[in-house]
Each structure stands twice: as structure tokens, then as C-alpha cells.
Amino acid sequence: PAGHRYNNHNLGVMVFHAVLQNQWTRAQVESLVGAGRVDDLRRRLCSRMSFGTAGLRAPMGAGFSRINDLTVIQSTQGLYSYLCRYFADFSSRGVVVGFDTRGQEESGCSSHRLAKLTAAVLLSRDVPVHLFSSFIPTPYVPYAVKKLGAAAGVMITASHNPKEDNGYKVYWCNGAQITSPHDKEILRCIEEQLEPWSASCWDVGLVDRCSLRTDPLTQINSCYMDELASLCFHRDLNSSSPLKFVHSSFHGVGHAFVQQAFRVFGFPPPIAVPEQKDPDPNFSSVRCPNPEEGESVLVGRVPVSRKTPASCGWKVFTGNELAALLGWWMFFTWKENHSEPADARSIYMLATTVSSKILQAFARIEGFHFEETLPGFKWVGNRIHELSQTGSRVIFSFEESIGFLCGDTVLDKDGVSSAAVVAEMAAYLHNKHLSLSQQLHNIYQTYGYHVSKTSYVVCNDPPTIQRIFSRIRNFDGSGSYPKTCGGVQIVHVRDVTTGYDSSQPDLRSVLPVSRSSHMITFTLQNGIVATLRTSGTEPKIKYYTEFCAVPGQSEVSTLEEELRKVTAALVDEFLEPEKNNLIRRLV
């Protein structure tokens, strides 16, 4: 198209590189050309991926808007250029590279191949690469970055996204995911040099021949498991517990590592779900490999469920409910080892702003610090690092989308350690004749019930999303947000996309402005907090509502009904699903 930043020559050169080097993506392009599918070709070739949640995430396949050999090589060239400018000792520190088992036969893309290409680009410029020799859980990359003193880390994974997707997740030298301005600067460096430097960039065999490539798997696995022991407080009780645990990694890579973690805690290995224990890029037995979907995936992260004797069914805990249990447990075990109440002033718990406020209730009563961050664990990890520089310690962090971090050894969500911690908590409570559900009830009795609802609608048309949020920002005239929701008065509005917060004296949001996505939070007169936001990795508008009751207020059914009404109004009045052709979540 006229005026596009890719001129015909450069576009032709890059298409040539892509189709020449990868027979599968070549076949995809040829098929689209032969079928005359110009719109598909334009979507694939006339736009580039942008850095979203600390890197890239997109479907695998041919095209600059997709994850493939060429776009990974281009991304790594840009990362190399930026790291060279930033670190004087980059050539000695090197980069950690890991991968999961995602793959797509029709495009010839696999996480392992893309990791080798990432390493090849760096090795071709004489940069040491710590490339894991086998698949690993994502937390091993940020852990290795810190342990090995690397300049950065790359993990090839798409987390819980659909099987068609893959990603390029970047970690900074502090072990946390990159944030601005690093993401924007890396993207700028990528766009400055889109043509692959040399044939070596395509050479997946280079990792087997180059002396600058090392394999950190044995060392990192051993060190991680050794440090994991610091989260275990009742090993003797664990080893004698009659409880049995079942674990599924939903066809991901986690099961073998969770088995090791259980052994560290004194448990026998958890029972595997045979159909789901082995890595499978097709995720054959689940509709979507996302534990946020609840029971639908029970046919990376750690969703937890327990058998309910009365109904012979399963209680599937939400991310917010699990956070209440884990937050209580981490503070309980901390108190067992710290007798002075004043010591609590040096510890923190963190949560993303769309997550439950239950940790805030803990902090208010127990005297420790609580802070919120923007959504995404990159913000949590970087805040943990900042606090550690001041001598403070974060003992628990979470995001409601089933992302937990116990302690601060890793600066990203960690399902491996969290699984072992949940098992120890359950064993301890069982010894006290309590179930997880009963303890959750006890927590709510002490700190106040926190009833929440989280869901989403799907919107595959970006202009529609823009119109929806523009309408909300001009609901009652230009620059005027909605004044009620479901008949309940809205007392405060915070819009971190624009930096507006009506609750602040200067009307400026305390949280950083984030213009790359939409997020608006409403505080209602009845105490409900409701947030609408776009996802950085999926075509979704997510909504979060929570009723935070004061301690002693135990009419849960009343709270739930009020929350249900406000949630329904939030979606119907502000998003207008039918009018905007939004797809409601299938439960």
C-alpha cells in the first residue's frame, strides 16, 4: 500500500528470505497467493507484531505479523543491538534462552527450533548463550538470568494461549520481564535492521558447534530445587500426610518439575493425569490450555481444586480464592519464624490492581505493607526488585488469572513452587481437621468476605474496541464518564490509559499511565469495584468485579446477588455485547 513503511524492495527481500529458508512457510504463502487471498496476505505481510506483555505473542505461521523463523531472527537482532548499547560488558554476560514444547507442523515452527534460531543470532555475534538443552518451565529463565548474571533472558512460550500461538518473552538483567522504555527501544532496534545479518542466523546447528553455547539445565534445576526448600516449613508433617495429590500440566512441561518440587517438600510425587502428563503441542484433551477457564480445562499455572465429599464433585478455586489461602499461609508461616510484631513493617505483599483486595485486608489488620501494580506480572516482578533494593522483602504476590509467587526467589509467577506450597498448606490444614474450603471461610470471617467475578467477552475487531472505550469516556457528554452502573452511583473513576483518577486531589492516577491498552476502574457507592480492560495478548475485553465486605458481614448470598446485578449491568450498559457483536465467554 502507498505510504507504507516497508517499501517494495525491502518487502520483497524479506519475503524471499522467509520463503527460501523455511519450506513450510513458503508453502503457506504460495497457497495464499494461488488462492488469491489478498486480504490474508495483507494481514500477514503488511504489519508487524508489537511488543505486548514483555515481548511478542501471536499465531505461528508465515508473515511479519506472526511468529516464525524470520520474525524471531529479526527480534533477536533488535534485542542484540539494544543490549550492546545498554551493557558495556554484554559480550561477557550473555543471554539465557529457554523454550517449551509448543509447535505447529504446517509452518515448521516449534519452540525448540525458535530457541535455537534465537541462540544462533547471538552466537553469530560472539555473544555467550546459556541455551537449555530441554524444555523447561518459564520461571527457570528469569531464575537463571539472576543466578548466572546474564544481561537478559528469552523464553519461547505462549503460556496459556491457544495452541496456534507462540511467543518471545524477554527478561531484563534483574530477572523481571521488560517494561518501558526497554520494550519500545527493542522494537525500534528491530525495525532498524529487518534483513537477517548472515546465513549463520538461520543455522540451527550452530548451537551444537559453538563453544560460546552452554547448557545451564543441570545447574539451574539443582539450584532452584535447593532454594525451593526455603518455602518448606513442615517437612516432617508432609512426609506423614495421608493426603493424595493429583497433578496435571494440561499437556505443558511442568509435571516432571512439580514432581521434583514435591520431593523437596517431603511428599511423594503427585499422581499424574495420564492423558495430560506428557507435553503435547496440540493440547489434545483440552479445549483451551488456560486454567482461568475453570472446570472446562479439568477434563504452567496452578489452578487448584479439591474433592467435595458431600456432592462427590469438585470445588475449583478461583485465582482470587487461592490468593486468599496462599496469602494467609505465607504470612502465617512468616509469623512462626518472626516473634516481633514490628518486624511485619519490613515485609510486603503485592497484587495487580484487577485482583482481589483480600491482601489489602490482611495488611490493614496484620500491619504489613500492601501495594498494587498494573496488570501483568512484569509490573509485580519489577516492583519486587525495587523493594529488595531498599531492604524490604515481598513474601507473596499474585494476579487473579492464576498467577502466584511465594517468596521472591523468582521474579515471575511460578506454578512449580506454588504447587508444592499449596500441598504443604493442605497437609497442615488436614492435620488440624480443616479443608481448604473451611480455611477460606475462616479467612473471610476474620478479614471480611471478598466476593468476586472475573470473565470476558471476545472482540476480534480492534476498531470496535476503540469505539466501546471512547463511548465510555464520553458517556454523558464529552469527557464525562458514566455516573451510575445498574442504578448504583459511581463515586470514583480511574482511567490508567489517560492517567485520570477522580479520587486523587490532582485527578492523576497513582498507577503509571499505560496507553498501550484500555483499562478503566469504577468504584461504586455500595463498595463494589469494577474494572474493564483489554488483554495484551488475546482479543478480549476482560471485566473484574469485587464486593469487599467488612469483617463480620456474613450474608454471602446477599453480597453475591448484588455483585451479580452490577456485573450484568457493567457488561450490558457499557460494552453492549449484542450491538457490538461481542462473543460472550462460553462456560
CSV table of C-alpha atoms in Angstrom, one decimal, residues 197-488:
chain,number,residue,atom,x,y,z
A,197,TRP,CA,22.6,-10.4,9.0
A,198,SER,CA,24.1,-13.5,7.6
A,199,ALA,CA,23.4,-17.2,6.8
A,200,SER,CA,24.6,-18.0,10.4
A,201,CYS,CA,21.4,-16.5,11.7
A,202,TRP,CA,19.4,-19.4,10.1
A,203,ASP,CA,21.8,-22.1,11.2
A,204,VAL,CA,20.0,-24.1,13.9
A,205,GLY,CA,23.1,-26.4,14.1
A,206,LEU,CA,25.3,-23.6,15.3
A,207,VAL,CA,24.3,-24.3,18.9
A,208,ASP,CA,25.9,-27.7,18.7
A,209,ARG,CA,29.2,-26.5,17.3
A,210,CYS,CA,29.9,-23.2,19.0
A,211,SER,CA,31.9,-23.1,22.2
A,212,LEU,CA,30.1,-20.0,23.4
A,213,ARG,CA,26.9,-22.0,23.9
A,214,THR,CA,26.5,-23.6,27.3
A,215,ASP,CA,23.7,-25.7,28.8
A,216,PRO,CA,22.6,-24.5,32.2
A,217,LEU,CA,19.9,-27.1,32.8
A,218,THR,CA,21.6,-29.3,35.4
A,219,GLN,CA,23.0,-26.3,37.4
A,220,ILE,CA,19.8,-24.3,37.4
A,221,ASN,CA,17.5,-27.2,38.2
A,222,SER,CA,19.7,-28.1,41.1
A,223,CYS,CA,20.0,-24.6,42.5
A,224,TYR,CA,16.2,-23.9,42.0
A,225,MET,CA,15.2,-27.0,44.0
A,226,ASP,CA,17.8,-26.2,46.7
A,227,GLU,CA,16.3,-22.7,47.1
A,228,LEU,CA,12.8,-24.0,46.9
A,229,ALA,CA,13.4,-25.7,50.3
A,230,SER,CA,13.3,-22.2,51.9
A,231,LEU,CA,9.5,-22.2,51.3
A,232,CYS,CA,9.0,-25.5,53.2
A,233,PHE,CA,8.2,-25.3,56.9
A,234,HIS,CA,6.6,-28.6,57.9
A,235,ARG,CA,8.5,-31.3,56.0
A,236,ASP,CA,8.0,-33.9,58.7
A,237,LEU,CA,4.3,-33.4,58.7
A,238,ASN,CA,4.3,-33.5,54.9
A,239,SER,CA,6.1,-36.9,54.7
A,240,SER,CA,3.5,-38.5,57.0
A,241,SER,CA,0.4,-36.8,55.5
A,242,PRO,CA,-2.3,-39.2,54.3
A,243,LEU,CA,-3.5,-36.7,51.6
A,244,LYS,CA,-3.0,-37.7,48.0
A,245,PHE,CA,-2.5,-35.1,45.3
A,246,VAL,CA,-3.2,-35.3,41.6
A,247,HIS,CA,-1.4,-33.0,39.2
A,248,SER,CA,-2.0,-32.1,35.5
A,249,SER,CA,0.1,-29.8,33.4
A,250,PHE,CA,-2.6,-29.7,30.7
A,251,HIS,CA,-0.1,-31.1,28.2
A,252,GLY,CA,2.5,-28.5,29.2
A,253,VAL,CA,6.0,-29.0,30.5
A,254,GLY,CA,5.5,-28.7,34.3
A,255,HIS,CA,4.7,-32.2,35.6
A,256,ALA,CA,8.3,-33.6,35.9
A,257,PHE,CA,9.4,-30.4,37.7
A,258,VAL,CA,6.4,-30.4,40.1
A,259,GLN,CA,7.3,-34.0,40.9
A,260,GLN,CA,10.8,-32.8,42.0
A,261,ALA,CA,9.3,-29.9,44.0
A,262,PHE,CA,7.0,-32.3,45.9
A,263,ARG,CA,10.0,-34.5,46.8
A,264,VAL,CA,11.8,-31.4,48.1
A,265,PHE,CA,8.8,-30.8,50.4
A,266,GLY,CA,8.8,-34.4,51.7
A,267,PHE,CA,5.8,-35.5,49.7
A,268,PRO,CA,5.7,-38.5,47.4
A,269,PRO,CA,5.3,-37.4,43.7
A,270,PRO,CA,1.7,-36.3,42.9
A,271,ILE,CA,-0.4,-38.7,40.9
A,272,ALA,CA,-0.3,-37.8,37.2
A,273,VAL,CA,-3.3,-37.5,34.9
A,274,PRO,CA,-2.2,-40.0,32.3
A,275,GLU,CA,-3.9,-38.3,29.4
A,276,GLN,CA,-2.3,-34.9,30.2
A,277,LYS,CA,1.0,-35.5,31.8
A,278,ASP,CA,3.2,-35.6,28.7
A,279,PRO,CA,3.9,-32.4,26.7
A,280,ASP,CA,1.7,-32.1,23.6
A,281,PRO,CA,1.7,-29.1,21.3
A,282,ASN,CA,-1.8,-30.0,20.2
A,283,PHE,CA,-3.2,-29.9,23.8
A,284,SER,CA,-5.3,-32.8,22.7
A,285,SER,CA,-7.6,-33.3,25.7
A,286,VAL,CA,-8.5,-29.7,26.4
A,287,ARG,CA,-10.4,-27.1,24.5
A,288,CYS,CA,-8.0,-24.4,25.6
A,289,PRO,CA,-4.9,-24.8,27.9
A,290,ASN,CA,-6.0,-21.9,30.1
A,291,PRO,CA,-6.7,-22.7,33.8
A,292,GLU,CA,-8.7,-19.5,34.1
A,293,GLU,CA,-11.5,-21.4,32.2
A,294,GLY,CA,-12.1,-23.4,35.4
A,295,GLU,CA,-13.8,-26.8,35.1
A,296,SER,CA,-13.7,-26.8,31.3
A,297,VAL,CA,-10.0,-27.5,31.4
A,298,LEU,CA,-10.1,-30.1,34.1
A,299,VAL,CA,-11.1,-32.7,31.6
A,300,GLY,CA,2.2,-23.5,33.7
A,301,ARG,CA,-0.1,-22.2,36.1
A,302,VAL,CA,-1.6,-23.7,39.2
A,303,PRO,CA,-5.3,-23.9,39.3
A,304,VAL,CA,-6.4,-25.9,42.4
A,305,SER,CA,-9.4,-28.0,43.1
A,306,ARG,CA,-10.5,-30.3,45.9
A,307,LYS,CA,-12.9,-33.2,46.0
A,308,THR,CA,-16.1,-32.2,47.9
A,309,PRO,CA,-17.3,-35.3,49.9
A,310,ALA,CA,-20.9,-34.1,50.1
A,311,SER,CA,-21.6,-33.8,46.4
A,312,CYS,CA,-18.8,-36.1,45.1
A,313,GLY,CA,-17.9,-33.2,42.8
A,314,TRP,CA,-15.1,-30.7,42.7
A,315,LYS,CA,-14.6,-27.3,44.2
A,316,VAL,CA,-12.4,-25.4,41.7
A,317,PHE,CA,-10.8,-22.5,43.4
A,318,THR,CA,-10.6,-19.2,41.6
A,319,GLY,CA,-7.3,-17.2,41.4
A,320,ASN,CA,-8.6,-14.8,44.0
A,321,GLU,CA,-9.7,-17.6,46.4
A,322,LEU,CA,-6.3,-19.3,46.0
A,323,ALA,CA,-4.6,-16.0,46.7
A,324,ALA,CA,-6.5,-15.6,49.9
A,325,LEU,CA,-5.4,-19.0,51.0
A,326,LEU,CA,-1.8,-18.6,49.9
A,327,GLY,CA,-1.5,-15.1,51.3
A,328,TRP,CA,-2.8,-16.3,54.7
A,329,TRP,CA,-0.4,-19.2,54.6
A,330,MET,CA,2.7,-17.2,53.7
A,331,PHE,CA,2.0,-14.7,56.5
A,332,PHE,CA,1.2,-17.5,59.0
A,333,THR,CA,4.5,-19.3,58.3
A,334,TRP,CA,6.4,-15.9,58.3
A,335,LYS,CA,4.9,-15.2,61.8
A,336,GLU,CA,6.0,-18.7,63.0
A,337,ASN,CA,9.6,-17.6,62.4
A,338,HIS,CA,9.3,-13.9,63.5
A,339,SER,CA,8.2,-13.2,67.1
A,340,GLU,CA,8.3,-9.4,67.0
A,341,PRO,CA,5.2,-7.8,65.5
A,342,ALA,CA,7.2,-4.8,64.5
A,343,ASP,CA,9.1,-7.0,62.0
A,344,ALA,CA,6.0,-7.0,59.9
A,345,ARG,CA,6.7,-3.4,58.8
A,346,SER,CA,9.6,-4.7,56.6
A,347,ILE,CA,7.5,-7.2,54.6
A,348,TYR,CA,5.2,-6.6,51.6
A,349,MET,CA,2.5,-8.4,49.6
A,350,LEU,CA,1.7,-7.3,46.1
A,351,ALA,CA,-1.2,-7.8,43.7
A,352,THR,CA,-2.2,-6.5,40.4
A,353,THR,CA,-4.9,-3.9,40.5
A,354,VAL,CA,-7.6,-6.1,38.9
A,355,SER,CA,-7.1,-8.8,41.5
A,356,SER,CA,-8.9,-9.2,44.8
A,357,LYS,CA,-8.3,-6.7,47.6
A,358,ILE,CA,-8.0,-9.5,50.1
A,359,LEU,CA,-4.3,-8.9,50.7
A,360,GLN,CA,-5.1,-5.3,51.5
A,361,ALA,CA,-7.5,-6.5,54.2
A,362,PHE,CA,-4.8,-8.7,55.6
A,363,ALA,CA,-2.3,-5.9,55.6
A,364,ARG,CA,-4.7,-3.5,57.3
A,365,ILE,CA,-5.2,-5.9,60.2
A,366,GLU,CA,-1.8,-7.5,60.5
A,367,GLY,CA,0.4,-4.4,60.0
A,368,PHE,CA,2.5,-5.3,56.9
A,369,HIS,CA,2.6,-3.4,53.6
A,370,PHE,CA,0.4,-4.0,50.6
A,371,GLU,CA,0.8,-2.5,47.1
A,372,GLU,CA,-1.0,-2.7,43.8
A,373,THR,CA,0.6,-2.8,40.4
A,374,LEU,CA,-0.7,-2.5,36.9
A,375,PRO,CA,-2.0,-5.8,35.4
A,376,GLY,CA,0.7,-8.2,34.3
A,377,PHE,CA,3.5,-9.9,36.3
A,378,LYS,CA,6.1,-7.8,34.7
A,379,TRP,CA,5.0,-4.9,37.0
A,380,VAL,CA,5.0,-7.2,40.0
A,381,GLY,CA,8.4,-8.6,39.3
A,382,ASN,CA,10.0,-5.2,38.8
A,383,ARG,CA,8.4,-3.8,42.0
A,384,ILE,CA,9.8,-6.8,43.9
A,385,HIS,CA,13.2,-5.9,42.6
A,386,GLU,CA,12.8,-2.3,43.6
A,387,LEU,CA,11.7,-3.1,47.1
A,388,SER,CA,14.6,-5.5,47.6
A,389,GLN,CA,17.0,-2.7,46.9
A,390,THR,CA,15.6,-0.9,49.9
A,391,GLY,CA,15.9,-3.9,52.3
A,392,SER,CA,12.2,-4.8,52.1
A,393,ARG,CA,11.0,-8.3,51.3
A,394,VAL,CA,8.0,-9.4,49.4
A,395,ILE,CA,6.7,-12.7,50.8
A,396,PHE,CA,3.7,-13.2,48.4
A,397,SER,CA,2.4,-11.8,45.1
A,398,PHE,CA,-0.4,-12.7,42.8
A,399,GLU,CA,-2.6,-11.9,39.8
A,400,GLU,CA,-6.2,-13.1,39.7
A,401,SER,CA,-5.5,-15.0,36.4
A,402,ILE,CA,-4.0,-17.8,38.4
A,403,GLY,CA,-0.5,-16.4,38.7
A,404,PHE,CA,1.2,-16.8,42.1
A,405,LEU,CA,4.7,-16.2,43.5
A,406,CYS,CA,5.6,-17.4,47.0
A,407,GLY,CA,8.7,-15.6,48.2
A,408,ASP,CA,11.0,-13.6,45.9
A,409,THR,CA,13.5,-16.1,44.5
A,410,VAL,CA,11.9,-15.8,41.1
A,411,LEU,CA,10.6,-12.5,39.7
A,412,ASP,CA,7.8,-14.0,37.7
A,413,LYS,CA,4.7,-16.2,38.5
A,414,ASP,CA,5.8,-19.7,39.4
A,415,GLY,CA,3.5,-22.6,39.3
A,416,VAL,CA,6.1,-25.2,40.3
A,417,SER,CA,6.8,-23.7,43.7
A,418,SER,CA,3.2,-22.7,44.2
A,419,ALA,CA,2.0,-26.3,43.7
A,420,ALA,CA,4.3,-27.5,46.5
A,421,VAL,CA,3.3,-24.7,48.8
A,422,VAL,CA,-0.4,-25.4,48.3
A,423,ALA,CA,0.2,-29.1,49.0
A,424,GLU,CA,2.0,-28.3,52.3
A,425,MET,CA,-0.8,-25.9,53.3
A,426,ALA,CA,-3.4,-28.5,52.6
A,427,ALA,CA,-1.5,-31.1,54.6
A,428,TYR,CA,-1.1,-28.7,57.6
A,429,LEU,CA,-4.8,-27.8,57.5
A,430,HIS,CA,-5.8,-31.5,57.2
A,431,ASN,CA,-3.8,-32.2,60.3
A,432,LYS,CA,-5.9,-29.5,62.0
A,433,HIS,CA,-9.1,-31.2,60.7
A,434,LEU,CA,-9.7,-28.4,58.2
A,435,SER,CA,-10.2,-28.4,54.4
A,436,LEU,CA,-9.0,-25.7,52.1
A,437,SER,CA,-12.7,-24.6,51.8
A,438,GLN,CA,-13.2,-24.4,55.5
A,439,GLN,CA,-10.0,-22.3,55.9
A,440,LEU,CA,-11.1,-20.0,53.2
A,441,HIS,CA,-14.3,-19.4,55.2
A,442,ASN,CA,-12.3,-18.8,58.3
A,443,ILE,CA,-10.2,-16.2,56.4
A,444,TYR,CA,-13.3,-14.4,55.2
A,445,GLN,CA,-14.8,-14.4,58.7
A,446,THR,CA,-11.6,-12.7,60.1
A,447,TYR,CA,-10.8,-10.3,57.2
A,448,GLY,CA,-14.1,-9.8,55.5
A,449,TYR,CA,-15.8,-11.6,52.7
A,450,HIS,CA,-14.4,-10.8,49.2
A,451,VAL,CA,-16.8,-12.0,46.6
A,452,SER,CA,-15.5,-11.5,43.0
A,453,LYS,CA,-16.4,-12.2,39.4
A,454,THR,CA,-14.0,-12.3,36.5
A,455,SER,CA,-14.8,-13.0,32.9
A,456,TYR,CA,-14.5,-11.6,29.4
A,457,VAL,CA,-16.1,-11.1,26.0
A,458,VAL,CA,-14.2,-11.7,22.8
A,459,CYS,CA,-13.9,-9.0,20.2
A,460,ASN,CA,-11.9,-9.7,17.0
A,461,ASP,CA,-12.3,-6.2,15.6
A,462,PRO,CA,-9.9,-3.6,17.1
A,463,PRO,CA,-11.9,-0.6,15.8
A,464,THR,CA,-14.9,-1.9,17.8
A,465,ILE,CA,-12.9,-2.0,20.9
A,466,GLN,CA,-11.8,1.6,20.3
A,467,ARG,CA,-15.4,2.7,19.9
A,468,ILE,CA,-16.5,0.9,23.1
A,469,PHE,CA,-14.0,2.7,25.3
A,470,SER,CA,-14.4,6.0,23.5
A,471,ARG,CA,-18.1,5.8,24.3
A,472,ILE,CA,-17.4,5.1,28.0
A,473,ARG,CA,-15.0,8.1,28.2
A,474,ASN,CA,-17.7,10.3,26.7
A,475,PHE,CA,-20.8,8.6,28.2
A,476,ASP,CA,-22.6,11.7,29.4
A,477,GLY,CA,-21.1,14.2,27.0
A,478,SER,CA,-17.5,14.9,26.0
A,479,GLY,CA,-15.0,13.8,28.6
A,480,SER,CA,-17.7,12.6,31.0
A,481,TYR,CA,-17.7,9.1,32.4
A,482,PRO,CA,-20.8,7.1,33.4
A,483,LYS,CA,-22.3,8.3,36.7
A,484,THR,CA,-24.2,5.1,37.6
A,485,CYS,CA,-23.9,1.3,36.9
A,486,GLY,CA,-27.1,-0.8,37.3
A,487,GLY,CA,-28.7,2.1,39.2
A,488,VAL,CA,-25.8,2.3,41.7
